[in-house]
Coordinates of C-alpha atoms and ligand atoms in Angstrom, one line a residue:
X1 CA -12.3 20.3 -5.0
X2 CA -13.2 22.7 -1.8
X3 CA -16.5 20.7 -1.4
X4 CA -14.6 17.0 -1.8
X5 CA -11.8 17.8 0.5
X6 CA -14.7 18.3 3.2
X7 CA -16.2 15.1 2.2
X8 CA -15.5 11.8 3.4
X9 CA -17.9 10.1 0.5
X10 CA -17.3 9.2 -2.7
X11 CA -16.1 11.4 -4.9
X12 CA -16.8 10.2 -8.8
X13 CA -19.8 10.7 -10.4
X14 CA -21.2 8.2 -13.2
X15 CA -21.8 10.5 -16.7
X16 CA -25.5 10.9 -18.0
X17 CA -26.5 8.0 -20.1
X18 CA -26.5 9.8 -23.2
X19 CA -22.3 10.7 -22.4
X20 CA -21.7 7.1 -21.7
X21 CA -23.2 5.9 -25.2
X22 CA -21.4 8.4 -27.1
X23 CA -18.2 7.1 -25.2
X24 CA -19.0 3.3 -26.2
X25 CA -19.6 4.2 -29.9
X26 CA -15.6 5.3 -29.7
X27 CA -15.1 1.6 -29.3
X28 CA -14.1 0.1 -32.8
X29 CA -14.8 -3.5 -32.3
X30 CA -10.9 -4.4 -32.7
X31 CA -10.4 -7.8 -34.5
X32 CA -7.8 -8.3 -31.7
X33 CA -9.7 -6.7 -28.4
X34 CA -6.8 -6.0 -26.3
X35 CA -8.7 -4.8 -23.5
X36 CA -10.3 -7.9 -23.2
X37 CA -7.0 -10.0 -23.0
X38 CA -5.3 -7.3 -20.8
X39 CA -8.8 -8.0 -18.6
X40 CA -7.9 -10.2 -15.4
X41 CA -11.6 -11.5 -15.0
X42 CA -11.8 -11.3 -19.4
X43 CA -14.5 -8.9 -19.6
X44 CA -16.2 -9.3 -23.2
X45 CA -15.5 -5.4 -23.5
X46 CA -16.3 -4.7 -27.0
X47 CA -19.7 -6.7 -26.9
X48 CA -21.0 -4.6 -23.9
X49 CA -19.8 -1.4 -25.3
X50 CA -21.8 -1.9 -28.4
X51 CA -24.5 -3.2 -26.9
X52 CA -24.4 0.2 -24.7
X53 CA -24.1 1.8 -28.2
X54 CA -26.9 0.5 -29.3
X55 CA -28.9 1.5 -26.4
X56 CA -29.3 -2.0 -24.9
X57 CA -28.3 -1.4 -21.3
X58 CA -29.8 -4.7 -20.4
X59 CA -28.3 -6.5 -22.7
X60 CA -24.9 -4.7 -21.6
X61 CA -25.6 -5.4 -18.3
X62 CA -25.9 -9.4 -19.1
X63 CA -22.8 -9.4 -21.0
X64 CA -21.0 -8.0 -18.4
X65 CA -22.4 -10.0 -15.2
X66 CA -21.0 -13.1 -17.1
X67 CA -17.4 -12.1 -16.6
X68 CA -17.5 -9.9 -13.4
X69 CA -19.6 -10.3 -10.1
X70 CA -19.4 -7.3 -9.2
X71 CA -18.9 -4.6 -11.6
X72 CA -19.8 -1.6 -9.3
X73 CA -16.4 -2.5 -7.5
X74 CA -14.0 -3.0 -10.3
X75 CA -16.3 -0.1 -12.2
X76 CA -14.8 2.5 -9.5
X77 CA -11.3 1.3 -8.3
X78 CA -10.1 -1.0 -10.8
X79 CA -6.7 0.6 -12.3
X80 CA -8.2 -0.5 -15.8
X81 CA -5.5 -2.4 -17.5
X82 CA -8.2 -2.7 -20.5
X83 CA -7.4 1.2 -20.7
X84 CA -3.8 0.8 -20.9
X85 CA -4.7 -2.3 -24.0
X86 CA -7.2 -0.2 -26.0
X87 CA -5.7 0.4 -29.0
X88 CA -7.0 4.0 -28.9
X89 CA -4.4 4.1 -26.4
X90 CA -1.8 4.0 -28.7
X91 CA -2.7 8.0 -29.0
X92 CA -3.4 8.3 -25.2
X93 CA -7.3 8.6 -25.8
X94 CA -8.3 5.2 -24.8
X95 CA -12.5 4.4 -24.5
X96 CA -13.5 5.3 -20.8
X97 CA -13.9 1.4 -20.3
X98 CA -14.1 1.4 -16.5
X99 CA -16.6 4.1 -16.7
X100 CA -18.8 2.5 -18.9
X101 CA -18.9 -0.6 -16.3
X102 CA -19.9 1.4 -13.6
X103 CA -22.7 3.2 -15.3
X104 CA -24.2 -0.4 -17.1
X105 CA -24.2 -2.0 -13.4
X106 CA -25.3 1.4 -12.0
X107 CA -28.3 1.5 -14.4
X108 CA -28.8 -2.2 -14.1
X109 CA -29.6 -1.7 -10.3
X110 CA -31.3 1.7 -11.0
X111 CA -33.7 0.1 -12.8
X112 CA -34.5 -3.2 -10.9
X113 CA -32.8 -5.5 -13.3
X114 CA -30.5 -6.7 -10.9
X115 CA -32.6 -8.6 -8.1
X116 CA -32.3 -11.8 -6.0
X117 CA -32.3 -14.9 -8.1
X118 CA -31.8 -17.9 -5.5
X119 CA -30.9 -20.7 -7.0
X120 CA -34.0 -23.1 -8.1
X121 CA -32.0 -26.4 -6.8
X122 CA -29.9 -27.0 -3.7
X123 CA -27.1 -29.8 -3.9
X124 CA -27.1 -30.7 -0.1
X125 CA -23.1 -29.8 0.0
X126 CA -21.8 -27.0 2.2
X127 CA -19.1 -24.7 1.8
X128 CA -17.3 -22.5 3.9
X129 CA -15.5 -19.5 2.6
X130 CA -13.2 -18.3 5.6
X131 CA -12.9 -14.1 4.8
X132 CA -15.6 -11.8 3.3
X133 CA -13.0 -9.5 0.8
X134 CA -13.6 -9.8 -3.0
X135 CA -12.1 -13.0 -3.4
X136 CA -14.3 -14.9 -0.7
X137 CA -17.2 -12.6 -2.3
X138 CA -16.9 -14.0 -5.6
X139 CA -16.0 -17.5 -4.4
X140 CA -19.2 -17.4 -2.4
X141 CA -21.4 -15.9 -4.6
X142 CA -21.2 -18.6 -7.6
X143 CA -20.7 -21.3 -5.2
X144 CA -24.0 -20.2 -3.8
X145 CA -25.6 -19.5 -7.4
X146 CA -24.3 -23.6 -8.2
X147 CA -26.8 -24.5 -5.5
X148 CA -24.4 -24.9 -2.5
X149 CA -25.3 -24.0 0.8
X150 CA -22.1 -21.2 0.9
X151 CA -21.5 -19.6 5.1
X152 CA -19.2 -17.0 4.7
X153 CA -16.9 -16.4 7.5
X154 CA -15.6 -12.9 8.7
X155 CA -13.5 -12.1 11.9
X156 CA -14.4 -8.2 11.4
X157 CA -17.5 -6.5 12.6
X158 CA -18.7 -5.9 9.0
X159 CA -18.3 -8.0 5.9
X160 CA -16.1 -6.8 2.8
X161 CA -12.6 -6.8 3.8
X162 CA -10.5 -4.3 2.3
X163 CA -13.5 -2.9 0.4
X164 CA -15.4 -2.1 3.8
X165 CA -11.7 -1.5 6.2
X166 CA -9.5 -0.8 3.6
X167 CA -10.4 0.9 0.6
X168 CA -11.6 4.5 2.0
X169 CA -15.1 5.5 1.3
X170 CA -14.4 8.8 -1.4
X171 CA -13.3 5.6 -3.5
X172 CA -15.5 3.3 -2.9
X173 CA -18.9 4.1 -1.1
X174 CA -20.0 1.6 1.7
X175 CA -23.7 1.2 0.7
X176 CA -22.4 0.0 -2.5
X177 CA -20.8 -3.1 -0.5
X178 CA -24.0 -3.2 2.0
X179 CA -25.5 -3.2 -1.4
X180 CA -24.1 -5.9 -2.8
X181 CA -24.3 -8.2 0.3
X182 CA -28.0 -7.6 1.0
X183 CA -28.5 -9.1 -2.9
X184 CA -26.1 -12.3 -1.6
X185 CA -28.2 -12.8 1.5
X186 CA -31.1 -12.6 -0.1
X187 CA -30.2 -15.2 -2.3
X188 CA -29.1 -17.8 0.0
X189 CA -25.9 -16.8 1.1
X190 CA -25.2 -17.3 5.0
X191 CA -22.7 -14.7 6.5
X192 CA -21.3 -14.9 9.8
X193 CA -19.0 -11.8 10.8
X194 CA -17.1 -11.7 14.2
X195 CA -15.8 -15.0 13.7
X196 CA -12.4 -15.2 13.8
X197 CA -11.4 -19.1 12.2
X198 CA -8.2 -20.8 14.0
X199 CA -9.3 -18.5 17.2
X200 CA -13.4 -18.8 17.9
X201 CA -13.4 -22.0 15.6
X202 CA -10.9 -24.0 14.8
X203 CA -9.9 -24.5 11.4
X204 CA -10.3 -28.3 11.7
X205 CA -13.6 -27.9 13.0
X206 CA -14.5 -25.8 10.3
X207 CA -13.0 -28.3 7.9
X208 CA -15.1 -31.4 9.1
X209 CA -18.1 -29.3 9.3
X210 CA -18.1 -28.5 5.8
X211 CA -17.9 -30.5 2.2
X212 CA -15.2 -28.1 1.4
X213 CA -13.1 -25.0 2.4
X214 CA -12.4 -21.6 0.8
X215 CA -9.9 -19.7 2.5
X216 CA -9.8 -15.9 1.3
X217 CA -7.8 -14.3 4.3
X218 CA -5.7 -11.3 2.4
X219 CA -2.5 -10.5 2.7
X220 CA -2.6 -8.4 5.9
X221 CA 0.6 -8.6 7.2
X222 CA 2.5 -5.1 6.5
X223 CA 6.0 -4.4 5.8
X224 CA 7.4 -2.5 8.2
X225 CA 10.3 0.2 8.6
X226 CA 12.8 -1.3 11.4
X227 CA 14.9 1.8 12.0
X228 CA 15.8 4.0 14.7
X229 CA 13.1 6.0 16.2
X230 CA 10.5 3.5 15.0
X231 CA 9.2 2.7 18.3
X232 CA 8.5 6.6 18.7
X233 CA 4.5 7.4 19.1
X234 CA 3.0 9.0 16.1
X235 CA 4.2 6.6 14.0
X236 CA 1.0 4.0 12.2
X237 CA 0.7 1.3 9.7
X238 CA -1.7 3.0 7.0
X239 CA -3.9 0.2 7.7
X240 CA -4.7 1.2 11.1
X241 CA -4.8 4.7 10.4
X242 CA -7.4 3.8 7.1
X243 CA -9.9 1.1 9.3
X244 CA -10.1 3.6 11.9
X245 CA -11.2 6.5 9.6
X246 CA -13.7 3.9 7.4
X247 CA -15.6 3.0 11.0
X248 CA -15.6 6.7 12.0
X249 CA -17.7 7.4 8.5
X250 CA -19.7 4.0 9.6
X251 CA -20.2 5.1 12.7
X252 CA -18.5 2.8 14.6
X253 CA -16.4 5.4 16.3
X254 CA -17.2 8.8 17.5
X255 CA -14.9 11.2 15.4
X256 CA -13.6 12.9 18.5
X257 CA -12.5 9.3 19.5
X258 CA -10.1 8.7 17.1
X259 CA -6.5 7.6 18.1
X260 CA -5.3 8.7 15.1
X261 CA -5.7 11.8 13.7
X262 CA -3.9 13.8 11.4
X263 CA -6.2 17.0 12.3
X264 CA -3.5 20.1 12.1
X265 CA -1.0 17.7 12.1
X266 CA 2.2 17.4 9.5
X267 CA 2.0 14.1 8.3
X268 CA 4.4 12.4 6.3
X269 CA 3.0 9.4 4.3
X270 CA 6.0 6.4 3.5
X271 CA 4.9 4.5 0.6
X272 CA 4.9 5.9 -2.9
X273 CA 1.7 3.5 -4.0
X274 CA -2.4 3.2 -3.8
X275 CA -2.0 2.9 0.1
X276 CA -0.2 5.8 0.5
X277 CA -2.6 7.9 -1.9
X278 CA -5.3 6.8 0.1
X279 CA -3.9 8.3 3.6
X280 CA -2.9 11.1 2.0
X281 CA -6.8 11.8 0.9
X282 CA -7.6 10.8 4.1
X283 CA -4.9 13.0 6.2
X284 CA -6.3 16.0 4.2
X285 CA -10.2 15.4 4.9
X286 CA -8.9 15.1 8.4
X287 CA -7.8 18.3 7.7
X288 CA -4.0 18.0 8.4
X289 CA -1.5 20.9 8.4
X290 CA 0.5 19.4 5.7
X291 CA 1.0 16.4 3.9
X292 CA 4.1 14.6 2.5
X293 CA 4.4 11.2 0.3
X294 CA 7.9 10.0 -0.1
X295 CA 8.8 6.8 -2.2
X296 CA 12.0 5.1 -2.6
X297 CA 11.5 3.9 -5.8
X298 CA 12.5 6.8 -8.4
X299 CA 9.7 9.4 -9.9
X300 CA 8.2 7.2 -12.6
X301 CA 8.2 8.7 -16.4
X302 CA 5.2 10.6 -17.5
X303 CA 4.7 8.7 -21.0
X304 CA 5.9 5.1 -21.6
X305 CA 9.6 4.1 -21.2
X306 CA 10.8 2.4 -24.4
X307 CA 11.0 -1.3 -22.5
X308 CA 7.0 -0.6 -21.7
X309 CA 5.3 -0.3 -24.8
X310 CA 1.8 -0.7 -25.5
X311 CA -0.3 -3.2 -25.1
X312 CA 1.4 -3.7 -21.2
X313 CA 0.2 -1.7 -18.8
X314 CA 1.7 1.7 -18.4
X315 CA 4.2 2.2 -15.7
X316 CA 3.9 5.8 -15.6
X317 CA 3.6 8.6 -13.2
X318 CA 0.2 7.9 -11.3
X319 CA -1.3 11.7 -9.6
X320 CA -4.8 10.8 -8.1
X321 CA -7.2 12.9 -7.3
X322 CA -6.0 12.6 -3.6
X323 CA -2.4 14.1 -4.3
X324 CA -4.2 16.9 -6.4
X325 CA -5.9 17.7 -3.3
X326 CA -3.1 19.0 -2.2
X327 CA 0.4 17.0 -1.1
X328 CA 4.0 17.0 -1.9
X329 CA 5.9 14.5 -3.0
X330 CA 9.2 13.2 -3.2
X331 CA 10.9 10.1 -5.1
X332 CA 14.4 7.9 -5.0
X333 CA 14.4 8.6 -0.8
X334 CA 15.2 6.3 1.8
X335 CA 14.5 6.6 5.5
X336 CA 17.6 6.9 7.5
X337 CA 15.7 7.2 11.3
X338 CA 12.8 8.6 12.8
X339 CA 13.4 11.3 15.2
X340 CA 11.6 12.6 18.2
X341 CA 11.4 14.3 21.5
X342 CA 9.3 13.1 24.8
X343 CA 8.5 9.9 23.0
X344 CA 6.8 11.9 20.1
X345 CA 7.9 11.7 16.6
X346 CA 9.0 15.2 15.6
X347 CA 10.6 14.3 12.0
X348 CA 12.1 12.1 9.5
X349 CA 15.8 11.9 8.8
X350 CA 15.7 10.6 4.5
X351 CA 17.9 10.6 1.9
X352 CA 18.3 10.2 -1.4
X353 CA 19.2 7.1 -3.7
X354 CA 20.0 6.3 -7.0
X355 CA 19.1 3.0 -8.9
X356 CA 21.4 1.5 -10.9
X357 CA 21.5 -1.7 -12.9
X358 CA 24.4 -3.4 -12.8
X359 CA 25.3 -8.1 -12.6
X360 CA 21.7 -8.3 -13.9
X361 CA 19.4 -6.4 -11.1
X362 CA 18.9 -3.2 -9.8
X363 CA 20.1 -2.1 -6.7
X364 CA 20.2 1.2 -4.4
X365 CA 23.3 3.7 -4.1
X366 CA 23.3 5.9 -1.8
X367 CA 23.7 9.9 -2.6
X368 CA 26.5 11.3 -0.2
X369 CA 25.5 14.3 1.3
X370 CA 22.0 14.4 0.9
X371 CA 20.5 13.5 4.1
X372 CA 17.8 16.1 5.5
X373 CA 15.1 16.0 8.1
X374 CA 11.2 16.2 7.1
X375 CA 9.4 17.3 9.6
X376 CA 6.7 14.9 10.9
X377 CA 4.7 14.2 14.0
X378 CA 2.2 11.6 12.4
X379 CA 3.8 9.3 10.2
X380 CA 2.1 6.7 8.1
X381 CA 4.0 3.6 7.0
X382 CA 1.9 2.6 3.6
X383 CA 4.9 0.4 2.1
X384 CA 2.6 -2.9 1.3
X385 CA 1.7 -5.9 2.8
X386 CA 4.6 -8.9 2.7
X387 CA 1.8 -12.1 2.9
X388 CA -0.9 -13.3 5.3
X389 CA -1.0 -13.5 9.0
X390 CA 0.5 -16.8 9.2
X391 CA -0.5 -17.0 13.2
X392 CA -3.5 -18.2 13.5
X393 CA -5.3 -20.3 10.9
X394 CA -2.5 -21.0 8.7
X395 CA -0.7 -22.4 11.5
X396 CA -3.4 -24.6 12.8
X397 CA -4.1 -25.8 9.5
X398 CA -0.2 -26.5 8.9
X399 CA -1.0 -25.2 5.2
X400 CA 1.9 -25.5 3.2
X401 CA 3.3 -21.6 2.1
X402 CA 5.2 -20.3 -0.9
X403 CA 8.9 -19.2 -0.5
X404 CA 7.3 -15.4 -0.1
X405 CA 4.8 -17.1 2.9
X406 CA 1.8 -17.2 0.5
X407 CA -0.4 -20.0 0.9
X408 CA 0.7 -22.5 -1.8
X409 CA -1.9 -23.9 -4.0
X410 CA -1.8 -26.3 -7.4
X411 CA -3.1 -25.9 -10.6
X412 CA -7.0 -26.0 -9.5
X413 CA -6.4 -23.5 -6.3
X414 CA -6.3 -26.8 -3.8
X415 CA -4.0 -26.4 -1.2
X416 CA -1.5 -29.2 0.5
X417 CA -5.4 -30.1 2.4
X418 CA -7.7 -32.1 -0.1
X419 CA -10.9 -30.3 0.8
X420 CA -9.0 -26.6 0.9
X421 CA -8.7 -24.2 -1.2
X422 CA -7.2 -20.9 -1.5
X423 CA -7.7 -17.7 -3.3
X424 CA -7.1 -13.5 -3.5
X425 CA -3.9 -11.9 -2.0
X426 CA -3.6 -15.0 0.5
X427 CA -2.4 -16.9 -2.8
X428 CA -0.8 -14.2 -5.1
X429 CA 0.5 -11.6 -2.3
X430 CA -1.3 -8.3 -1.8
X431 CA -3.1 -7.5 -5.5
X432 CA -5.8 -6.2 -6.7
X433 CA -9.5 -5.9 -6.6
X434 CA -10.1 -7.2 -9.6
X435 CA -7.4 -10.1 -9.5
X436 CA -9.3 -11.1 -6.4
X437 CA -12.4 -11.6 -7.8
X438 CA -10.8 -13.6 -11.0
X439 CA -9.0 -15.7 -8.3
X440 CA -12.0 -16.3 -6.3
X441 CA -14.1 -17.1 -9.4
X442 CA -11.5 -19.7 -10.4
X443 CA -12.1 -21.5 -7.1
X444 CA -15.2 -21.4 -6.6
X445 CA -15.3 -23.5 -10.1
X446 CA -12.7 -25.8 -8.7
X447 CA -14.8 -26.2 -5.8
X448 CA -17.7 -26.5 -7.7
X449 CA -16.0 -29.3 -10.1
X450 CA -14.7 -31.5 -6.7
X451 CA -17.8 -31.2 -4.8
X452 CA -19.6 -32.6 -8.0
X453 CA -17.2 -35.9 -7.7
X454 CA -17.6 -36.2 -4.0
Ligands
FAD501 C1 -5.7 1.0 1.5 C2 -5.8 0.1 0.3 C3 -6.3 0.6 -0.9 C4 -6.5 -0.2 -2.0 N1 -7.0 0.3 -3.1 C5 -7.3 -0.5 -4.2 C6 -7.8 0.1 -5.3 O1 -8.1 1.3 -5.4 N2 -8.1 -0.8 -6.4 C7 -7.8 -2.1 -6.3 O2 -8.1 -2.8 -7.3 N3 -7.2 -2.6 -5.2 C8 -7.0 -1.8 -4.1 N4 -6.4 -2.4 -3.0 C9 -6.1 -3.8 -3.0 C10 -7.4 -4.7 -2.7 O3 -8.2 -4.1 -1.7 C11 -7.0 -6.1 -2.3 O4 -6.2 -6.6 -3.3 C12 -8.3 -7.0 -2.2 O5 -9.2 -6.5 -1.3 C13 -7.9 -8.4 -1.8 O6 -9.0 -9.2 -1.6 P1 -9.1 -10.5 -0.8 O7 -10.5 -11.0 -0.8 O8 -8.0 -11.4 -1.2 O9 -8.7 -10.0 0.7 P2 -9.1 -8.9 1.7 O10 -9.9 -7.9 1.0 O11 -7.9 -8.5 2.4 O12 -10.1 -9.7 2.7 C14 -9.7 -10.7 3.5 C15 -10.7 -10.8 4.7 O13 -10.4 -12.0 5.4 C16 -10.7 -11.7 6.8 N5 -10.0 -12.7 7.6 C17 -8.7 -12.8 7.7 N6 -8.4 -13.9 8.5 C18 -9.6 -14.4 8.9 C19 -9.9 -15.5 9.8 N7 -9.0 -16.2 10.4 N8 -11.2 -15.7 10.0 C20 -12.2 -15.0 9.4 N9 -11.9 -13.9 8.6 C21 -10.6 -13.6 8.3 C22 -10.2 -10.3 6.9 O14 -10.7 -9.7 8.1 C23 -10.7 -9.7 5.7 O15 -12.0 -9.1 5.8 C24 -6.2 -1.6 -1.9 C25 -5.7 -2.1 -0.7 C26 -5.5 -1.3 0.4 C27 -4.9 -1.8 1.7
SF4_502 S1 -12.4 -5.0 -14.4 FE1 -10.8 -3.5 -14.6 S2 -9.6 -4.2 -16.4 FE2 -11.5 -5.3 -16.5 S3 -12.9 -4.1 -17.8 FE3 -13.2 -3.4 -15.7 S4 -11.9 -1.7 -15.4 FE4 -11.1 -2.8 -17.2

């Protein structure tokens, strides 16, 4: 742990082969594969497992590129809802499933089976996929592989979205994504980064330009904390705090040039969730004084609660290996004000709640007599993102929302625009990796199917 907290790189290592195959013969072939259903892009998990069994890490490798574009993503952050399905789960020893998938695509590069394959016939039609995360990844990457000529639009320096600017790099390494694109552009994929659609290009222009639209913008907007004090320096969105730390490690900053650091600092992280982990293992590399994570939800339970059996995934108490680096945390507390002197945030005035469920919902009660200050003088907000920027592209395009400000799509991922579709956490709301890539899958077959009828 000494030698990780010093490290801004990734942190897991992928088993020796021989480890991983004696981990995929604990797979039992289920007549019912739960892990597969539970699965958001339906990963054929028992057929690469025994196929990684048997020694056939090709093979794996083939069955699990059907299902999954890019299983050296999902292989390292994916919160492996197949885990929580496996029925050896039932006795909380479930296969190392998102293991396995990182070391068949890890071997799978390792040994040159994964290499550019353009596609042998171009249909003539273009398509435009407006933001370079996961979703517009795997939209553009089997729209390209149908034969389309696929330009991917990002406003960022640096294509990948939250995987590049998000997603810090001792989860997720950023060769791996470099990796990944290099394959895409050398298969026929056009990317254009710096691009910023509704602002440098319009999102009309981009429309006529094109046979059809993919819009894959996230959900960046971020739920902030409206009360007293908030105006008070020292007090960042995660986001900003994360993307400033991801281009330091790039290179795109000088360290020493960092707005925000948490270097002997006492930082107090709000947000209880995968955001909030991740500036609490970056606070630490940055070699803070102390870290806090308070939530406001109360302290999940360690095992299952009886109303969340298994198959579902398991609700439970979730310790990373960024809170075991060292952190404190604290559950059921809300934040009454921020408090500061000379403009600087000096602490946190919180206090507790209790949950109760009463006329069919659950709602907060506050604990007289609790309140108490934490002190803080860098705060990071890390309470989720509430939709996508609607300014901007969504605006130009007058695309019609959700009630939650989600673009609003049908049934085949078309939005309110004939020729425009949607997909990732500008559809559902801020997600997951892995239900970003499902979503932009789905779309790009849409896309596929309607430009085959134009
Ligand atoms: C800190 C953090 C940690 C996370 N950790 C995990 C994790 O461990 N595991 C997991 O599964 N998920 C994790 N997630 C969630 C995951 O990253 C997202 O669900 C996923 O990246 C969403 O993919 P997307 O393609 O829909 O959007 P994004 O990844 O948000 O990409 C959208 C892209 O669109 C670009 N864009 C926006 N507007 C425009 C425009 N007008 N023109 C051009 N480009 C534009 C943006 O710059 C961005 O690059 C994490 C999220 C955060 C914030
Ligand atoms: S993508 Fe996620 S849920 Fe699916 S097999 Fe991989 S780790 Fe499991």
């Amino acid at each position: 742990m000494h030698e990780r907290i010093t490290d801004f790189s990734e942190v897991e290592q992928v088993l020796n082969s021989e480890d991983r195959m004696l981990q995929a013969s604990r797979c039992m072939d289920c007549g019912i594969p739960f892990c597969h259903w539970s699965c958001p892009v339906d990963n054929l998990i028992p057929e690469w497992n025994d196929l990684l069994y048997k020694g056939d890490w090709k093979g794996a490798y083939m069955r699990l590129a059907a299902t999954n574009n890019f299983p050296e993503f999902t292989g390292r952050i994916c919160p492996a809802s197949c885990e929580h399905a496996c029925v050896l789960n039932i006795n909380q020893e479930p296969v190392t499933i998102r293991e396995n998938e990182v070391a068949i695509v890890e071997k799978a590069f390792a040994e040159g089976y994964i290499k550019p394959e353009p596609p042998e016939i171009r249909t003539g039609k273009k398509v435009a996929v407006i933001g370079s995360g996961p979703s517009g990844m795997a939209a553009a990457d089997l729209l390209n592989k149908a034969g389309h000529w696929v330009t991917l639009f990002e406003k960022d320096e640096k294509a990948g979205g939250l995987l590049r600017f998000g997603i810090p790099d001792f989860k997720l390494s950023k060769a791996t994504v470099d990796r990944r694109f290099d394959l895409m552009i050398k298969e026929g994929l056009i990317v254009k980064t710096g691009v910023n659609i509704g602002k440098d290009i319009s999102g009309k222009e981009i429309a006529a330009q094109f046979d059809a639209v993919c819009i894959a913008v996230g959900a960046m907007h971020p739920r902030d904390l409206n009360a007293e004090g908030r105006e008070l320096n020292g007090i960042h969105f995660a986001m900003d705090f994360l993307s400033t730390q991801n281009r330091v490690n790039n290179g795109q900053i000088i360290a020493t040039d960092n707005p925000i650091n948490a270097k002997n600092k006492k930082v107090l992280v709000i947000g209880g969730g995968d955001t909030g982990s991740d500036c609490v293992g970056t606070s630490i590399r940055q070699k803070a004084e102390s870290v806090t994570q308070i939530e406001i939800m109360p302290k999940p339970p360690v095992d299952r609660a009886d109303d969340n059996p298994w198959p579902y995934f398991g609700k439970v108490l979730k310790t990373t290996t960024s809170h075991e680096e060292g952190c404190e945390r604290f559950w059921s507390l809300s934040t009454v004000k921020f408090i500061g002197e000379n403009n600087q945030v000096t602490g946190v005035e919180v206090e507790e709640v209790e949950w109760v469920y009463k006329d069919n919902h659950h709602s907060m009660e506050v604990v007289p007599g609790t309140r108490r200050i934490i002190d803080a003088d860098l705060v990071l907000l890390a309470m989720g993102f509430v939709h996508p920027m609607l300014e901007g592209l969504l605006t130009e395009l007058e695309l019609e929302l959700t009630q939650r400000n989600n673009i609003k799509v049908n049934a085949n991922q078309s939005t309110n625009h004939q020729k425009i579709f949607a997909a990732g956490d500008s559809v559902s709301g801020a997600s997951l990796v892995v239900n970003a890539i499902a979503s932009g899958r789905k779309a790009a077959k849409e896309i596929d199917r309607f430009l085959r009828k134009v």
